[in-house]
PDB file of C-alpha atoms and ligand atoms in Angstrom:
ATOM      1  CA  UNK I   1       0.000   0.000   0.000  1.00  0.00           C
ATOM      2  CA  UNK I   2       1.725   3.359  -0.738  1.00  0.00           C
ATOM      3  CA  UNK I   3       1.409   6.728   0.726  1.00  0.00           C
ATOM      4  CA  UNK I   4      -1.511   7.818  -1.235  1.00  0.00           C
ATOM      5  CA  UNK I   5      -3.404   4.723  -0.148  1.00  0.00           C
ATOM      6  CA  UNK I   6      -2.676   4.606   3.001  1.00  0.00           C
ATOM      7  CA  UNK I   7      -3.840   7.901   3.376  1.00  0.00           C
ATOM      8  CA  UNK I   8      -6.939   7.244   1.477  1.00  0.00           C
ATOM      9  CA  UNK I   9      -8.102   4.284   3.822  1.00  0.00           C
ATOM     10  CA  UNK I  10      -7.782   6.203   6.997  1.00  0.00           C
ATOM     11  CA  UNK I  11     -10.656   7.706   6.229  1.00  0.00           C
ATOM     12  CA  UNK I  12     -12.946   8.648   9.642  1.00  0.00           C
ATOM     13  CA  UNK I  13     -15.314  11.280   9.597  1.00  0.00           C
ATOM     14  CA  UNK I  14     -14.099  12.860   6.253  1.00  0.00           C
ATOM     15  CA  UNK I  15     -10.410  13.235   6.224  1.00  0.00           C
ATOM     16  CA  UNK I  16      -7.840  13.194   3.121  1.00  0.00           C
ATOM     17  CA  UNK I  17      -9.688  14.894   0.334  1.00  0.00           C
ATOM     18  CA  UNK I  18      -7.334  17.520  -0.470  1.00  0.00           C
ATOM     19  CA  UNK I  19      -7.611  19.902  -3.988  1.00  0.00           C
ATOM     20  CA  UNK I  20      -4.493  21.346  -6.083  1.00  0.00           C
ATOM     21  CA  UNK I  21      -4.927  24.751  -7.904  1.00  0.00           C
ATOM     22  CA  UNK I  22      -6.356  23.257 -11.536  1.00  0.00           C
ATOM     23  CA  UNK I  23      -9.075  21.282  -9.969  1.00  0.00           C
ATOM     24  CA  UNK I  24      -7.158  18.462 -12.435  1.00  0.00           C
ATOM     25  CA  UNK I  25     -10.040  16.720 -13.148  1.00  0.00           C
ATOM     26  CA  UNK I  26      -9.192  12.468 -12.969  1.00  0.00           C
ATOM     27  CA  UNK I  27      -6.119  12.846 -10.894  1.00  0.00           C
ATOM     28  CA  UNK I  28      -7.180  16.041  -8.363  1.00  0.00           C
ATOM     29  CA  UNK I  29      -3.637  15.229  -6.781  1.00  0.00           C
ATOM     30  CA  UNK I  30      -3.709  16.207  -2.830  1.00  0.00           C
ATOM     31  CA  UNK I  31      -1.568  19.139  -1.466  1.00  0.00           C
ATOM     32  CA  UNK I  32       1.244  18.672   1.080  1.00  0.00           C
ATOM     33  CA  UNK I  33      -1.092  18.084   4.288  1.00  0.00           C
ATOM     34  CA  UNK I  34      -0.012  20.550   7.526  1.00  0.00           C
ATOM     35  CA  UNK I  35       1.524  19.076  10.519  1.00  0.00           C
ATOM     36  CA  UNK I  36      -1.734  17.978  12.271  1.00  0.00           C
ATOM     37  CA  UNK I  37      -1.162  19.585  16.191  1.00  0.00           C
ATOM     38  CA  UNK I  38       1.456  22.255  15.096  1.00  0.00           C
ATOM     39  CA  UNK I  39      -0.805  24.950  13.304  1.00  0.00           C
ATOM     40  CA  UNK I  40       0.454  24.501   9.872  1.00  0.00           C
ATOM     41  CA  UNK I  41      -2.415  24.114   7.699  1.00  0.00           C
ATOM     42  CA  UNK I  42      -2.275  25.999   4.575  1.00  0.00           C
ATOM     43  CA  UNK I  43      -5.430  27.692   2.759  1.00  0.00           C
ATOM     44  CA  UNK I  44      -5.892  25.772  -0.564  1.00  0.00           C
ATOM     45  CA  UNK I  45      -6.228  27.942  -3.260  1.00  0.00           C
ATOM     46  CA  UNK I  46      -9.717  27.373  -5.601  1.00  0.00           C
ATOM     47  CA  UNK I  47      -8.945  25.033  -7.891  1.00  0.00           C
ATOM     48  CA  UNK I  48     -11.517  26.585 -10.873  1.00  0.00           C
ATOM     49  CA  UNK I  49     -11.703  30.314 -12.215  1.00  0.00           C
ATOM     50  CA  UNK I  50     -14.562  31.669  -9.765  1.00  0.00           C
ATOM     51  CA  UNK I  51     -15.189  34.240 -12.973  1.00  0.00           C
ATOM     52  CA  UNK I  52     -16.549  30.669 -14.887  1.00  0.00           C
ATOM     53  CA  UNK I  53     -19.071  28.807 -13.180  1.00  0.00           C
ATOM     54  CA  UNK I  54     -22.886  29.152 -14.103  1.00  0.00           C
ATOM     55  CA  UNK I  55     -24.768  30.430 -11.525  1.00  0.00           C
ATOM     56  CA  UNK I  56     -22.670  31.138  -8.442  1.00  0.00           C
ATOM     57  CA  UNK I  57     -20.877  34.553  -8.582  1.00  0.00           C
ATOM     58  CA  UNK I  58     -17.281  35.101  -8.450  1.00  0.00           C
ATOM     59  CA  UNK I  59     -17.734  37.431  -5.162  1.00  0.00           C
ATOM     60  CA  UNK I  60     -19.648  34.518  -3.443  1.00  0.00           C
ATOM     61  CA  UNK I  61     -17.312  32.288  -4.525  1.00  0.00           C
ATOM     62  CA  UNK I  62     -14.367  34.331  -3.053  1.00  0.00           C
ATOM     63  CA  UNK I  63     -16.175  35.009   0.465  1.00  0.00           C
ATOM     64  CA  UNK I  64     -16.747  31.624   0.673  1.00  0.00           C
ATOM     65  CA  UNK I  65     -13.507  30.745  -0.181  1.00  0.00           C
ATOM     66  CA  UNK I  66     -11.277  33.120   1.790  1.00  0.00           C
ATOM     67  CA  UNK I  67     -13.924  33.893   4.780  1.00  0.00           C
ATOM     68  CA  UNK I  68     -15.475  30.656   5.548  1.00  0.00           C
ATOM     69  CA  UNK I  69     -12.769  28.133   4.110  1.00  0.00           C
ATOM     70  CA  UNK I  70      -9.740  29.945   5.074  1.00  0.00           C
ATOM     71  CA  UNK I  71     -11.275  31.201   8.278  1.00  0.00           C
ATOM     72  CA  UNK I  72     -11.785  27.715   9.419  1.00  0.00           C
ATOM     73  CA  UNK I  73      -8.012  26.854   8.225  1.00  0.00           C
ATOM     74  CA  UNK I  74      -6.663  29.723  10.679  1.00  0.00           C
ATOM     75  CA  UNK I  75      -8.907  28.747  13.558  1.00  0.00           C
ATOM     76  CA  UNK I  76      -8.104  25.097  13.486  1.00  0.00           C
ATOM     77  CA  UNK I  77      -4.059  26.647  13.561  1.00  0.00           C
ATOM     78  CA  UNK I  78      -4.636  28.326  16.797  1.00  0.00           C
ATOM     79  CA  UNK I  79      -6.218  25.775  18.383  1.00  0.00           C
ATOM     80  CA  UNK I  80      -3.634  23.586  17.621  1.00  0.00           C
ATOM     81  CA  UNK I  81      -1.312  25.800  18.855  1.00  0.00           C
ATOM     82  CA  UNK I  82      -3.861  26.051  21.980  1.00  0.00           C
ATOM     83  CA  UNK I  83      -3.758  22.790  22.384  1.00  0.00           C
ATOM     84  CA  UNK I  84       0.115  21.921  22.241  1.00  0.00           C
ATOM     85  CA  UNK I  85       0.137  23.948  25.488  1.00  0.00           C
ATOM     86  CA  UNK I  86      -2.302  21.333  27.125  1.00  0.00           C
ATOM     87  CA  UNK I  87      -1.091  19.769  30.421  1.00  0.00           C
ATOM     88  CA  UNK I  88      -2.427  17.625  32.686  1.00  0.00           C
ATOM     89  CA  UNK I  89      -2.934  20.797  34.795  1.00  0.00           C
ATOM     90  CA  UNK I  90      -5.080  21.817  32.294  1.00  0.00           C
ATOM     91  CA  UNK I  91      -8.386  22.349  33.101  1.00  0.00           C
ATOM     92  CA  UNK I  92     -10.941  19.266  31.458  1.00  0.00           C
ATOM     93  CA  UNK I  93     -13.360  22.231  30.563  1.00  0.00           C
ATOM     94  CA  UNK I  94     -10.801  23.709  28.478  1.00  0.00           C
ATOM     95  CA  UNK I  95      -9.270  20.693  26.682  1.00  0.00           C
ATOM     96  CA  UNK I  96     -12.573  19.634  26.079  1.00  0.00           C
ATOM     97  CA  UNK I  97     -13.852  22.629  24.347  1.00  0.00           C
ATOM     98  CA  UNK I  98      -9.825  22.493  22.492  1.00  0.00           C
ATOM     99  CA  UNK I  99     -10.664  19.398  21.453  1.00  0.00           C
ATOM    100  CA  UNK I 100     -14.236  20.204  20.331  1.00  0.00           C
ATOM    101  CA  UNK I 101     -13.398  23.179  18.020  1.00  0.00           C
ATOM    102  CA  UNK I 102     -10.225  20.851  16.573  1.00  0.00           C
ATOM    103  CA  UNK I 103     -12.980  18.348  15.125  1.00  0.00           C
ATOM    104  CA  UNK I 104     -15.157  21.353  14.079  1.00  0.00           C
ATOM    105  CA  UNK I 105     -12.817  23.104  12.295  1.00  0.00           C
ATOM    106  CA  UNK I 106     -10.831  20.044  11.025  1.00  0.00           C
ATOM    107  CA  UNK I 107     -13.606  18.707   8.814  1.00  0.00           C
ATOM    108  CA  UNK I 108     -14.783  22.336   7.847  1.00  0.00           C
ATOM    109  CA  UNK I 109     -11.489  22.481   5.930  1.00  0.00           C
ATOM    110  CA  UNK I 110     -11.768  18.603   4.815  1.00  0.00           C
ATOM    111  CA  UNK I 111     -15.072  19.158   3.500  1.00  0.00           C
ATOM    112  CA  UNK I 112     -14.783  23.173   1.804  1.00  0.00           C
ATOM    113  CA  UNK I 113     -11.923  21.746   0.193  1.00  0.00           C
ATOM    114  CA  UNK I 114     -13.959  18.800  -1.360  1.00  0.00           C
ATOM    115  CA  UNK I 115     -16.116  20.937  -2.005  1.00  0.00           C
ATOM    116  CA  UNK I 116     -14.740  23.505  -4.174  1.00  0.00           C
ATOM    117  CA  UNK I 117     -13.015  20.245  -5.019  1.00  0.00           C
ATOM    118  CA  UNK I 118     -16.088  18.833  -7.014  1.00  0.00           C
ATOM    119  CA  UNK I 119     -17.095  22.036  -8.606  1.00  0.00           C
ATOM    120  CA  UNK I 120     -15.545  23.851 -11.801  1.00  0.00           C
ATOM    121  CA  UNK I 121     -17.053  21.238 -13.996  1.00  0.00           C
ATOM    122  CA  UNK I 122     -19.815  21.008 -16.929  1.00  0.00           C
ATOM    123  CA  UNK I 123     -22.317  19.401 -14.669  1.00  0.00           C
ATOM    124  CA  UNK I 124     -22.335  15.955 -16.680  1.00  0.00           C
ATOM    125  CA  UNK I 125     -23.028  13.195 -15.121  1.00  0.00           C
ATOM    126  CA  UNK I 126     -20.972  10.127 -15.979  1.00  0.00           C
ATOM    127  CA  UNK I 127     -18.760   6.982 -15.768  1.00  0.00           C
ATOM    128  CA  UNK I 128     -18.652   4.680 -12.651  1.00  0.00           C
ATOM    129  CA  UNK I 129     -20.392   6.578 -10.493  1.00  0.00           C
ATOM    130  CA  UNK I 130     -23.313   7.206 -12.461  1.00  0.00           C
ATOM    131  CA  UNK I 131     -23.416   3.411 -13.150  1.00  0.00           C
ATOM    132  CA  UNK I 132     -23.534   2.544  -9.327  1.00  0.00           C
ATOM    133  CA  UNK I 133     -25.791   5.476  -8.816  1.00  0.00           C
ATOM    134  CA  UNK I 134     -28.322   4.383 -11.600  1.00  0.00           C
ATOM    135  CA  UNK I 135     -27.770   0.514 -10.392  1.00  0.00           C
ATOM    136  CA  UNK I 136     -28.723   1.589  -6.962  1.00  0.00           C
ATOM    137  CA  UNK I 137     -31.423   3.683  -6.973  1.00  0.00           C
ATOM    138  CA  UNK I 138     -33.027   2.616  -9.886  1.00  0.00           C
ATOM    139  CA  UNK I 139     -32.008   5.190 -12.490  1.00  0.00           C
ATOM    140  CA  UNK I 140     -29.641   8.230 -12.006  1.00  0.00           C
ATOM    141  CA  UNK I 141     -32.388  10.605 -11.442  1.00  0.00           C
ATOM    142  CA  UNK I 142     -33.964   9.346  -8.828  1.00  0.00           C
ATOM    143  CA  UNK I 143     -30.085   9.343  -6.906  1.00  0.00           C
ATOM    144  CA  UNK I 144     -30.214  13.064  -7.711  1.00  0.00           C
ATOM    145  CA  UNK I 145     -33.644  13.399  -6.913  1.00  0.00           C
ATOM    146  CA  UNK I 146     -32.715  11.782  -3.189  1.00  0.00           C
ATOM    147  CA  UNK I 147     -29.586  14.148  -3.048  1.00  0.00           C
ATOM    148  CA  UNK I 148     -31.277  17.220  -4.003  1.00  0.00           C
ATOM    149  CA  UNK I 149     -33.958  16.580  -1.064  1.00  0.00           C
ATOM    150  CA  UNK I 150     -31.738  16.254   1.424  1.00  0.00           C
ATOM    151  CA  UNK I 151     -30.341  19.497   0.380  1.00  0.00           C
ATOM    152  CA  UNK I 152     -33.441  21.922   0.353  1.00  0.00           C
ATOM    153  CA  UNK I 153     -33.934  19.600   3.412  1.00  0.00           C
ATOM    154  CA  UNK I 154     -31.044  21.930   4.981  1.00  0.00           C
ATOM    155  CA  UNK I 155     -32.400  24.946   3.365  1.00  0.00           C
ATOM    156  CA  UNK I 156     -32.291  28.150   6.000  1.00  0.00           C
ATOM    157  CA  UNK I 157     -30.451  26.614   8.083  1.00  0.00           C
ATOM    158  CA  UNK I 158     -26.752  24.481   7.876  1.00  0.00           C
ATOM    159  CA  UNK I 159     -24.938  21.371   6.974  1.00  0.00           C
ATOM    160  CA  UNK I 160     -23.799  19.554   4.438  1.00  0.00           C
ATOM    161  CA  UNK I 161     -24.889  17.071   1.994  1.00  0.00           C
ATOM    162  CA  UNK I 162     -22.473  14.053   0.844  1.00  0.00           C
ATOM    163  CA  UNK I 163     -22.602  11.363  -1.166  1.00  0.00           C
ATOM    164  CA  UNK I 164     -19.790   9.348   0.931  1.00  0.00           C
ATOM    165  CA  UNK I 165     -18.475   6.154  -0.304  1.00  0.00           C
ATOM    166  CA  UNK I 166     -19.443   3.501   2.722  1.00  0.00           C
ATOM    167  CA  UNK I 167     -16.647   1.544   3.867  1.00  0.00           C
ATOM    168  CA  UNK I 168     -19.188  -1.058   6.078  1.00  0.00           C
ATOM    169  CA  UNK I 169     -20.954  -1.635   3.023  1.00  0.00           C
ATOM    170  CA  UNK I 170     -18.794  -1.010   0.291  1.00  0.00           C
ATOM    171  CA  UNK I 171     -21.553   1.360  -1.320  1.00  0.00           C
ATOM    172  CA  UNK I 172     -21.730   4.873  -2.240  1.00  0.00           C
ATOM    173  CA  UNK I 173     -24.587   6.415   0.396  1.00  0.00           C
ATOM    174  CA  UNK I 174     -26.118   9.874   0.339  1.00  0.00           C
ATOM    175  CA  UNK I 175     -25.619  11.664   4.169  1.00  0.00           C
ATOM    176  CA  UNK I 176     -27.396  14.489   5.469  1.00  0.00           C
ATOM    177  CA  UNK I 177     -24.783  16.570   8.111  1.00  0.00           C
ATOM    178  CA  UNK I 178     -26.141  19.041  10.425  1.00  0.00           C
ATOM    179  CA  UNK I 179     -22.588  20.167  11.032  1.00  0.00           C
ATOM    180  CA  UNK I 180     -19.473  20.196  10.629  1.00  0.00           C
ATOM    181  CA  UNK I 181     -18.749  17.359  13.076  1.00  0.00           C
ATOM    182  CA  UNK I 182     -21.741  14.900  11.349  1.00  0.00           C
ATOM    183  CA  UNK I 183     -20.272  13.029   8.797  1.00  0.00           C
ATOM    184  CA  UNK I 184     -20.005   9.050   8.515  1.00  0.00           C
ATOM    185  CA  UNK I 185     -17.537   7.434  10.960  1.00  0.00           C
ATOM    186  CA  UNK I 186     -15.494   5.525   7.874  1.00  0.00           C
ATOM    187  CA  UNK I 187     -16.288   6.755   4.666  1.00  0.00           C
ATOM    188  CA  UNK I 188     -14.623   8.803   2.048  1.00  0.00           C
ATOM    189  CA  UNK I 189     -16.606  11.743   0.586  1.00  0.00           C
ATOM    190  CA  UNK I 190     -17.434  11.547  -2.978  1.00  0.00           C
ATOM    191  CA  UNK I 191     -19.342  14.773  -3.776  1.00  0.00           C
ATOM    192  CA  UNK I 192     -19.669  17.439  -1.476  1.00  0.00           C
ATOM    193  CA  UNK I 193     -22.544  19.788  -1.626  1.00  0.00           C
ATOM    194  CA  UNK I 194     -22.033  23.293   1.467  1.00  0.00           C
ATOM    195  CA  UNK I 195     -25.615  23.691   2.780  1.00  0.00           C
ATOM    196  CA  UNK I 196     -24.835  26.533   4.631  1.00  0.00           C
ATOM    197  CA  UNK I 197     -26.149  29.326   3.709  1.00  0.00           C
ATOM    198  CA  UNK I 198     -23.256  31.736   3.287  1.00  0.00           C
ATOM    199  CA  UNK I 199     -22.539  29.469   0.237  1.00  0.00           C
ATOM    200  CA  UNK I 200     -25.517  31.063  -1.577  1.00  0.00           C
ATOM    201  CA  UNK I 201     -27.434  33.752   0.266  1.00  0.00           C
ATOM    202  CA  UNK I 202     -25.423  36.002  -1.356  1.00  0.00           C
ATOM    203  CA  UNK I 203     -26.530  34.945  -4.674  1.00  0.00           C
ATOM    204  CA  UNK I 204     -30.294  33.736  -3.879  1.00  0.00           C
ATOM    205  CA  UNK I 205     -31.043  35.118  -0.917  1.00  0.00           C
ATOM    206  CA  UNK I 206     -33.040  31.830   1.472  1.00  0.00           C
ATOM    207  CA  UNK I 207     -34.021  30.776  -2.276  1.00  0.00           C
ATOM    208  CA  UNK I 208     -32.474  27.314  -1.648  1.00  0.00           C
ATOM    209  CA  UNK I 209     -33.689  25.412  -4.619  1.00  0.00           C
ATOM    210  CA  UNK I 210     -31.849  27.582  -7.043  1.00  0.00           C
ATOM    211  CA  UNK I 211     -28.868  27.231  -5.663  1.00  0.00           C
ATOM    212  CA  UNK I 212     -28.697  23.145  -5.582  1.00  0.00           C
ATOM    213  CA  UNK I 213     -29.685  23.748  -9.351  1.00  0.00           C
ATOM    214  CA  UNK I 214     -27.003  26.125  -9.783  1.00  0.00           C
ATOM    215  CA  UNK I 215     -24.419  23.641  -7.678  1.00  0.00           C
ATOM    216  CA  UNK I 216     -25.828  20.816 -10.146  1.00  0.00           C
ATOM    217  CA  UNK I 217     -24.932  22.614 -13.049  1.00  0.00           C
ATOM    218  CA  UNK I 218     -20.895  23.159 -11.750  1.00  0.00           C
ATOM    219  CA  UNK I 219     -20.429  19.358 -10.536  1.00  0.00           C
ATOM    220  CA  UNK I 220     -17.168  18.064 -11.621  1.00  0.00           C
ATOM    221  CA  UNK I 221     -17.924  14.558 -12.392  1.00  0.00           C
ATOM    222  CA  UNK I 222     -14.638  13.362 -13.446  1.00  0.00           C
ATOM    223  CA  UNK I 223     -13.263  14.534 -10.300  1.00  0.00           C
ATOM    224  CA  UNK I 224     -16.102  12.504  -8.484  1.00  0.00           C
ATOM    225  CA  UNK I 225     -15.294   9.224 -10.304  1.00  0.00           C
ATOM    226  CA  UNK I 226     -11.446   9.526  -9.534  1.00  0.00           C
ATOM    227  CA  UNK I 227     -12.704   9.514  -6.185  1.00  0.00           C
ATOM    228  CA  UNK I 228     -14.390   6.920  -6.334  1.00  0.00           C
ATOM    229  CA  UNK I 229     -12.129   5.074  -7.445  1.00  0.00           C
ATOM    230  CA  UNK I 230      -9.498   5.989  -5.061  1.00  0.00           C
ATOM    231  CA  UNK I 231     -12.049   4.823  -2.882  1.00  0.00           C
ATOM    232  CA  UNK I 232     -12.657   1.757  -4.248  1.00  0.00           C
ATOM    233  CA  UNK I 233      -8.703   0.994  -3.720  1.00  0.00           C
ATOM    234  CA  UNK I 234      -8.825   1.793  -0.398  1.00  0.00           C
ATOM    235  CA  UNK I 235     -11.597  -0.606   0.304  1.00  0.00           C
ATOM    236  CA  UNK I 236      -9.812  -3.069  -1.152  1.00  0.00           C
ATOM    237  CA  UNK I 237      -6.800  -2.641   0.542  1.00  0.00           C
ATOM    238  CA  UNK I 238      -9.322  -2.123   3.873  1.00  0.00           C
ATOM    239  CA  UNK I 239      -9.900  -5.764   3.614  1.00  0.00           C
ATOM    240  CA  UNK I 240      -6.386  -6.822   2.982  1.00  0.00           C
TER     241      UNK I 240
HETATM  242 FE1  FE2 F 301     -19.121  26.757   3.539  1.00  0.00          FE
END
């Protein structure tokens, strides 16, 4: 198992999806990760032209990008520094609410960063994961049908929507998140959609709907099925 592999089956909660610049659609190579517990997490920069996509301005995109992304990235750096402080003097209160906001902010990077990750694209559907998708559910519709529910299920308020690939049942599953701290205990996210609604008041106001059809029509799906099968690897590697 290399690096890459090894990386991609210690998957818990979220974890390794990591974006370069281009957005590279198959390969979506992952950036040198920081020094988990020594503040050193670096803000990814988007990898698409926020000028290009359909729907979703280019100021959204950038407010989301640099306020709500990166402002996660520097939080989770201080409390990592915070934490490398901790004794056992340390009062439980305060290590626990350390600990707390580590988690929180941790998978708010992991999951902004798959999810500018999956967008940039032409909104086509296709490959293996529309195969699996269609096999599943019926026909690929009705997946995106399920997906887009649990979205404007999350409309006005916050969370995320994933389509995480299920390592307990070796299946691609569709997860509603409340939070940040929500997702699946050992899965690896697939496509990524931000429910919150700084990713498209801005643009729509509480009009929820529109958005989801605007992040429909900026899916990178070759991006999803390199995923998936990175994923698919790891599994397979998961049962040795
Ligand atoms: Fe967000």
């Amino acid at each position: 198992m290399n690096r890459r592999d090894l990386m991609t089956g210690m998957v818990v909660a979220g974890t390794t999806l990591l974006v370069t610049p281009e957005g590279s659609a198959a390969a979506e190579p992952s950036r040198a990760p920081g020094t988990p517990g020594h503040g050193k997490h670096a803000v990814a920069p988007l990898p698409f032209n926020p000028a290009k996509l359909k729907g979703l301005s280019e100021k959204l995109l950038r407010s989301h990008h640099e306020n709500n992304y990166g402002g996660a990235v520097k939080n989770l750096n201080k409390v990592e520094e915070e934490l490398a402080r901790v004794t056992k003097d340390t009062p439980g209160f305060l290590v626990g609410g350390l600990k707390e906001r580590e988690l929180t902010f941790t998978n708010s990077m992991i999951l902004h960063e798959a999810y500018f990750g999956n967008l940039g694209g032409d909104g086509k559907a296709g490959g293996s994961i529309q195969k699996l998708l269609a096999a599943a559910h019926g026909d690929f519709g009705r997946w995106e049908e399920h997906f887009r529910a649990t979205g404007a299920s999350l409309g006005g308020g916050s969370g995320w929507v994933i389509l995480t690939y299920n390592f307990h049942s070796g299946q691609p599953q569709t997860y509603w998140s409340g939070n940040h701290t929500q997702a699946l205990a050992h899965g690896h996210p697939l496509l990524v959609m931000d429910m919150y609604e700084h990713a498209y008041q801005m643009d729509y106001g509480a009009a929820a709907a529109r958005y989801i059809d605007a992040f429909f029509q900026n899916v990178n799906w070759d991006v999803v099925n390199a995923r998936l099968e990175r994923a698919q690897k790891a599994a397979a590697a998961l049962r040795g």
